[in-house]
mmCIF file of C-alpha atoms in Angstrom:
data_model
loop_
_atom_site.group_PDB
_atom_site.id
_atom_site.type_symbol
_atom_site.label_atom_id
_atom_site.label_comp_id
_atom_site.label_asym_id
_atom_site.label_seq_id
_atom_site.Cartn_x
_atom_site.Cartn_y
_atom_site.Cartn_z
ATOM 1 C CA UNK A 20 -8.255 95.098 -71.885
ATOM 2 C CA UNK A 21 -6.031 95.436 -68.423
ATOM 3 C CA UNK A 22 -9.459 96.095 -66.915
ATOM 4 C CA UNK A 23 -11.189 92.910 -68.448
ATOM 5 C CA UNK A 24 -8.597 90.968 -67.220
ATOM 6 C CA UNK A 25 -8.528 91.981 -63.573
ATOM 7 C CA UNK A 26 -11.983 92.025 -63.225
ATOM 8 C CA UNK A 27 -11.941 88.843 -64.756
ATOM 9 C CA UNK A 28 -9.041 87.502 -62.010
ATOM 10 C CA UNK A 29 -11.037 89.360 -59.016
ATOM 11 C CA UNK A 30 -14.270 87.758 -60.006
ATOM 12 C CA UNK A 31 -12.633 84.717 -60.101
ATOM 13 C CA UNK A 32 -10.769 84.633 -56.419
ATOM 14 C CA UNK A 33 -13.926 85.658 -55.152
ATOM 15 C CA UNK A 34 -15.476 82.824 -56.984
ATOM 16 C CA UNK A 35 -12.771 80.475 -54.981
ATOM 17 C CA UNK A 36 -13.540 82.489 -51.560
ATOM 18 C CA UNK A 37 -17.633 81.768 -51.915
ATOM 19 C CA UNK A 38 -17.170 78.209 -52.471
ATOM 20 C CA UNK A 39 -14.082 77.610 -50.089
ATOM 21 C CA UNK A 40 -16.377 79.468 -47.215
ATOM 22 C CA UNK A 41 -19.382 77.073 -48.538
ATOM 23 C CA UNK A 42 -17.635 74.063 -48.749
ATOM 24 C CA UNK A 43 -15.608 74.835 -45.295
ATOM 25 C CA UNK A 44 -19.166 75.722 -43.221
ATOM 26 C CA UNK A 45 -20.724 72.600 -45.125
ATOM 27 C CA UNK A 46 -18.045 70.342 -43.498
ATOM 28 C CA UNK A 47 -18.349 71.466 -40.260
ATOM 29 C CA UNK A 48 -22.460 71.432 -40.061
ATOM 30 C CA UNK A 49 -21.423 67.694 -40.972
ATOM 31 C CA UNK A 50 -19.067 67.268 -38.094
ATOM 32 C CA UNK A 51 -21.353 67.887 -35.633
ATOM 33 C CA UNK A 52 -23.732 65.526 -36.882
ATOM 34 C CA UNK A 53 -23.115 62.474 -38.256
ATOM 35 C CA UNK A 54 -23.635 63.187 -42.477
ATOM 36 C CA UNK A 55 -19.860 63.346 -42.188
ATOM 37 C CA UNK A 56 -18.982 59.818 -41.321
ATOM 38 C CA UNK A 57 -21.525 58.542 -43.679
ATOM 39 C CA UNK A 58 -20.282 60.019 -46.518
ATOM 40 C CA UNK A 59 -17.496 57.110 -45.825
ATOM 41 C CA UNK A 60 -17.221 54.141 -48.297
ATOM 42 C CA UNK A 61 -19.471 51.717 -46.888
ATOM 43 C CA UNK A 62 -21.660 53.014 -44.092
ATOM 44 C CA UNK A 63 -20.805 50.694 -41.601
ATOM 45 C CA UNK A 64 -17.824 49.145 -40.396
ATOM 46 C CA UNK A 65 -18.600 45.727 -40.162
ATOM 47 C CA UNK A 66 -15.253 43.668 -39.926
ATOM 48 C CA UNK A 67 -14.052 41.691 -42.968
ATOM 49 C CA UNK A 68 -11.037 39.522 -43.857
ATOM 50 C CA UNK A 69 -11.867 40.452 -47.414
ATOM 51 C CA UNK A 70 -9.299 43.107 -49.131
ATOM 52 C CA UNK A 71 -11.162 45.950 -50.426
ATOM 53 C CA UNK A 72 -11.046 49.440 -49.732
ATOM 54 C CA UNK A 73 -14.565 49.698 -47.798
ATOM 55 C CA UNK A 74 -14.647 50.340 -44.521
ATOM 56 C CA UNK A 75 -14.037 47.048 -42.237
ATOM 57 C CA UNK A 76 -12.061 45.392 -44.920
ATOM 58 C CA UNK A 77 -8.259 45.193 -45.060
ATOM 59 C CA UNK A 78 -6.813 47.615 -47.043
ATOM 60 C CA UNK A 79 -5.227 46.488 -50.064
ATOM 61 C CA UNK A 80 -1.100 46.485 -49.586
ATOM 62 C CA UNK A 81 1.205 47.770 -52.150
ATOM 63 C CA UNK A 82 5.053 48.579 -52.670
ATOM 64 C CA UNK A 83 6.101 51.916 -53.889
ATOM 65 C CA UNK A 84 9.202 53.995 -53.928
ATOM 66 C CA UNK A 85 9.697 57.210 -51.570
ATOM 67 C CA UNK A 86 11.091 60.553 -52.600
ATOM 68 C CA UNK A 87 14.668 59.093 -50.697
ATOM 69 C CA UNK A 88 14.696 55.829 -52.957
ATOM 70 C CA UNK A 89 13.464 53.619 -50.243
ATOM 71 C CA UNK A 90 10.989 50.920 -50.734
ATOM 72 C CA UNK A 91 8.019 51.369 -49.112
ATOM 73 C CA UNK A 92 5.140 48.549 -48.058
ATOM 74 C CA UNK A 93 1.655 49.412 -46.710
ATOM 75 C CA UNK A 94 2.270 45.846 -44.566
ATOM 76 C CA UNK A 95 5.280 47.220 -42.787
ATOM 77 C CA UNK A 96 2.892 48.798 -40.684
ATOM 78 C CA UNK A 97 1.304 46.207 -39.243
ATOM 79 C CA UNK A 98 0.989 46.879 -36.056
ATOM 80 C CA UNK A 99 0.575 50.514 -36.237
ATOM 81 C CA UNK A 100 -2.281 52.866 -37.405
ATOM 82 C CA UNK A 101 -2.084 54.270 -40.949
ATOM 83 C CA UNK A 102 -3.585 57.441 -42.573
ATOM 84 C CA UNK A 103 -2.920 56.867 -45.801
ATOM 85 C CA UNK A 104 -3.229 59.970 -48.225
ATOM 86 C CA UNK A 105 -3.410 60.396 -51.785
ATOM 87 C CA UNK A 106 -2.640 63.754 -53.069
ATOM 88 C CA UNK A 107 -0.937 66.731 -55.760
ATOM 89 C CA UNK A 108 1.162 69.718 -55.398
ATOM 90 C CA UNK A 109 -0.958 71.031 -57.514
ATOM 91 C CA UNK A 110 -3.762 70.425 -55.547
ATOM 92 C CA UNK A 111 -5.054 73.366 -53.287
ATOM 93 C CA UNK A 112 -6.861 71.015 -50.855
ATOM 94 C CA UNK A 113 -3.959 68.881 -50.921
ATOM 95 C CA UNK A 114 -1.609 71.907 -49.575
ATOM 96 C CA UNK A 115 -4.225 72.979 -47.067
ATOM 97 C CA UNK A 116 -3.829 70.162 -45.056
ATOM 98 C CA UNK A 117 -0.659 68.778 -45.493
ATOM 99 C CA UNK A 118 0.621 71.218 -42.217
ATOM 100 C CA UNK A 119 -2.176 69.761 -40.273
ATOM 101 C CA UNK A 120 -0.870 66.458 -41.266
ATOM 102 C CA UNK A 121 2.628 67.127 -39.837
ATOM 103 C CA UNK A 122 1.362 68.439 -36.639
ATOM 104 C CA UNK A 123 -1.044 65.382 -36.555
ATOM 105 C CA UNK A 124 1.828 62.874 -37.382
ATOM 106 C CA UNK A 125 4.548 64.674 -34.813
ATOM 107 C CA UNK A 126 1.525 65.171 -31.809
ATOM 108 C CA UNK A 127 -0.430 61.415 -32.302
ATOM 109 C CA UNK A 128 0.991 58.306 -32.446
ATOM 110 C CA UNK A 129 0.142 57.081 -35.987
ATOM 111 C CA UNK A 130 1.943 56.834 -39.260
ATOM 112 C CA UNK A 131 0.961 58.569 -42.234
ATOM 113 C CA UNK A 132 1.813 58.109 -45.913
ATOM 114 C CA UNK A 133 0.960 60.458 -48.406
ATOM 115 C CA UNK A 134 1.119 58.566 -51.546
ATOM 116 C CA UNK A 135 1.976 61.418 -53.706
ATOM 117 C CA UNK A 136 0.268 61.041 -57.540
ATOM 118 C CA UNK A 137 3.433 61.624 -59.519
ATOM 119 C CA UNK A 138 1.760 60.452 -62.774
ATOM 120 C CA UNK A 139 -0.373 63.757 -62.616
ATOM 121 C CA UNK A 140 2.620 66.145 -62.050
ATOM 122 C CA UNK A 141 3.569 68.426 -64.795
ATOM 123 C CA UNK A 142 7.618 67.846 -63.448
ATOM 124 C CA UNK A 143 8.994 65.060 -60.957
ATOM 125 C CA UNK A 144 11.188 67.741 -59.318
ATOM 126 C CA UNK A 145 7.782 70.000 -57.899
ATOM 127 C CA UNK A 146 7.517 66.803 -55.501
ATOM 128 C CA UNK A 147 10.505 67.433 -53.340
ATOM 129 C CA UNK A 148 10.310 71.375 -53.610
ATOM 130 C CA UNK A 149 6.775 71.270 -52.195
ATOM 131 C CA UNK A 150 7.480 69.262 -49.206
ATOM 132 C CA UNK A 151 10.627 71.207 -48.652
ATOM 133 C CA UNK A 152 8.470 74.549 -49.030
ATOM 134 C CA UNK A 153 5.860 73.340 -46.141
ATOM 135 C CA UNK A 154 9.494 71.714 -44.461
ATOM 136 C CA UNK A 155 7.735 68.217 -44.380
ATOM 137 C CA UNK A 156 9.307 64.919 -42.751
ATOM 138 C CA UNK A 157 6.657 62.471 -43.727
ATOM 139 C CA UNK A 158 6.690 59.356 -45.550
ATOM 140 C CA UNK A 159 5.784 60.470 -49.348
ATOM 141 C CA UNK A 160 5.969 57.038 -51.817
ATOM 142 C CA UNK A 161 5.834 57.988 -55.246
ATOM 143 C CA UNK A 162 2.720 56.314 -57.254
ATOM 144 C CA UNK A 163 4.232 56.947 -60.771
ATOM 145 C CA UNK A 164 2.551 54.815 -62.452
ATOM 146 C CA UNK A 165 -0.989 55.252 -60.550
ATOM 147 C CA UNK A 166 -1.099 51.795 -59.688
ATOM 148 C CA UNK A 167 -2.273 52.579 -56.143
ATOM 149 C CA UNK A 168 -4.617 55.019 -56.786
ATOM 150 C CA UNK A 169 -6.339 53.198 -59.153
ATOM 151 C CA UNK A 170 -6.555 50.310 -57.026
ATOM 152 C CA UNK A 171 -7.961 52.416 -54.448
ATOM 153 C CA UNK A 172 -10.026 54.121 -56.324
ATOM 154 C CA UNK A 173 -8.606 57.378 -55.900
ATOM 155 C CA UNK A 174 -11.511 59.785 -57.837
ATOM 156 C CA UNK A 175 -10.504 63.294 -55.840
ATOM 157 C CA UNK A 176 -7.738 64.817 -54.247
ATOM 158 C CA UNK A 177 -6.950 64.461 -51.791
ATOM 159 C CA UNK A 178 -8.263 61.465 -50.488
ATOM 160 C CA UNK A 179 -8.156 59.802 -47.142
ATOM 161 C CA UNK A 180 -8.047 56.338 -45.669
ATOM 162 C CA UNK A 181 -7.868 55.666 -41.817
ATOM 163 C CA UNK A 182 -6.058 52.218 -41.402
ATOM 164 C CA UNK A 183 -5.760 50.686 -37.792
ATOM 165 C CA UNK A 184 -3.586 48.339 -36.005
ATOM 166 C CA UNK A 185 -4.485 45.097 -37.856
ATOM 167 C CA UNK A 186 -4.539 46.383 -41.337
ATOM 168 C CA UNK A 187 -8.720 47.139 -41.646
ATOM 169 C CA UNK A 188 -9.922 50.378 -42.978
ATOM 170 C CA UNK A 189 -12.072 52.560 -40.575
ATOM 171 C CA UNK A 190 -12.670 55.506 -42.564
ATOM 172 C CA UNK A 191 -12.388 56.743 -45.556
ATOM 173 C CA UNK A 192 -12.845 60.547 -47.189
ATOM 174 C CA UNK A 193 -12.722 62.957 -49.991
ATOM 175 C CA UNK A 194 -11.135 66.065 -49.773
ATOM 176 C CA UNK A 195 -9.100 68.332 -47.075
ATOM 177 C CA UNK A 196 -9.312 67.128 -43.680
ATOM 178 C CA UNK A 197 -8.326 69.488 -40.401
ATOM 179 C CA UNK A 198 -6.307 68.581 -37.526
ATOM 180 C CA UNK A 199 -9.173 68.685 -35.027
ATOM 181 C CA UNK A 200 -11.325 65.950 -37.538
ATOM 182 C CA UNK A 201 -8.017 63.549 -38.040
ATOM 183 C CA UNK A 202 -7.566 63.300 -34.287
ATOM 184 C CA UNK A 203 -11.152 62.532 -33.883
ATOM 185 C CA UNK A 204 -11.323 59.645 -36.506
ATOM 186 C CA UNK A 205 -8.362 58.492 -34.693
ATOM 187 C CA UNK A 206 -9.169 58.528 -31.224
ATOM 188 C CA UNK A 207 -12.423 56.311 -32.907
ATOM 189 C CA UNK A 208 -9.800 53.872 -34.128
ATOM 190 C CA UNK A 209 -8.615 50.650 -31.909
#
């Protein structure tokens, strides 16, 4: 039986390790062509004063609460450019890149939120442990009631949006995203 079961849990991590390595050489074949960017919402950027969550249109705003009890507006950042993130803690994606987002928030100058989906976790209090764990200092609102994510359409985690100066979505992905790929969608951002 103690056999089954690690054979079982081996077979299973190396399960994980095939189609991490897959979907990690997949991504960056895609980076250096351009599959990547159009496996964006909307193909083309093509500038809108329509709210929507394609790229070129303004992003929808919302109010949420942060993990300190501070209200939190998408419009406060007018002005500055936004990676807005929806994600878990018990997403592994999710925890993948949330160092790369630090480094990317601390090194660039843009603003991220990572609109945690607190409706999906099993306890409230896993929130604040994970972002102490990774020692995090970014802006996490709390989407209890997956308000946000629903209006943005949030189908996997994590998921990305790229927001610039005067509110309009540039890009948009699923999944984990590296350091190297956020600095390039931002540097592509006015």
């Amino acid at each position: 039986m103690k056999k089954a079961i690690l054979l079982l849990v081996v077979g299973a991590m190396l399960g994980w390790a095939v189609f991490e390595f897959v979907n990690s050489s997949d991504k960056d074949e895609a980076l250096n062509t351009s599959e990547y960017e159009n496996a964006n919402i909307g193909e083309k950027a093509i500038e809108s004063n329509e709210v929507g969550i394609r790229k070129g249109q303004l992003a929808p705003d919302f109010e949420l609460k942060t993990l300190d009890g501070e209200t939190v507006r998408l419009s406060d950042y007018k002005g500055q450019r936004v990676m807005l993130n929806f994600w878990a803690t018990w997403c592994p994606p999710c925890r993948a890149e949330m160092p790369d987002m630090q480094k990317f928030q601390e090194k660039k100058d843009v603003k991220i939120l990572a609109v945690n989906l607190s409706e999906t976790e099993s306890d409230p209090r896993n929130v604040q442990k994970f972002i102490d764990e990774l020692n995090l200092t970014l802006t996490v609102p709390l989407d209890d009631e997956s308000a946000v994510s629903n209006e943005y359409q949030v189908m996997a985690y994590p998921t990305t949006y790229m927001i610039d100066a005067n509110g309009r979505i540039q890009f948009v992905t699923l999944g984990a995203l590296n350091y190297d790929f956020m600095v390039q969608q931002f540097e592509m951002m006015q």
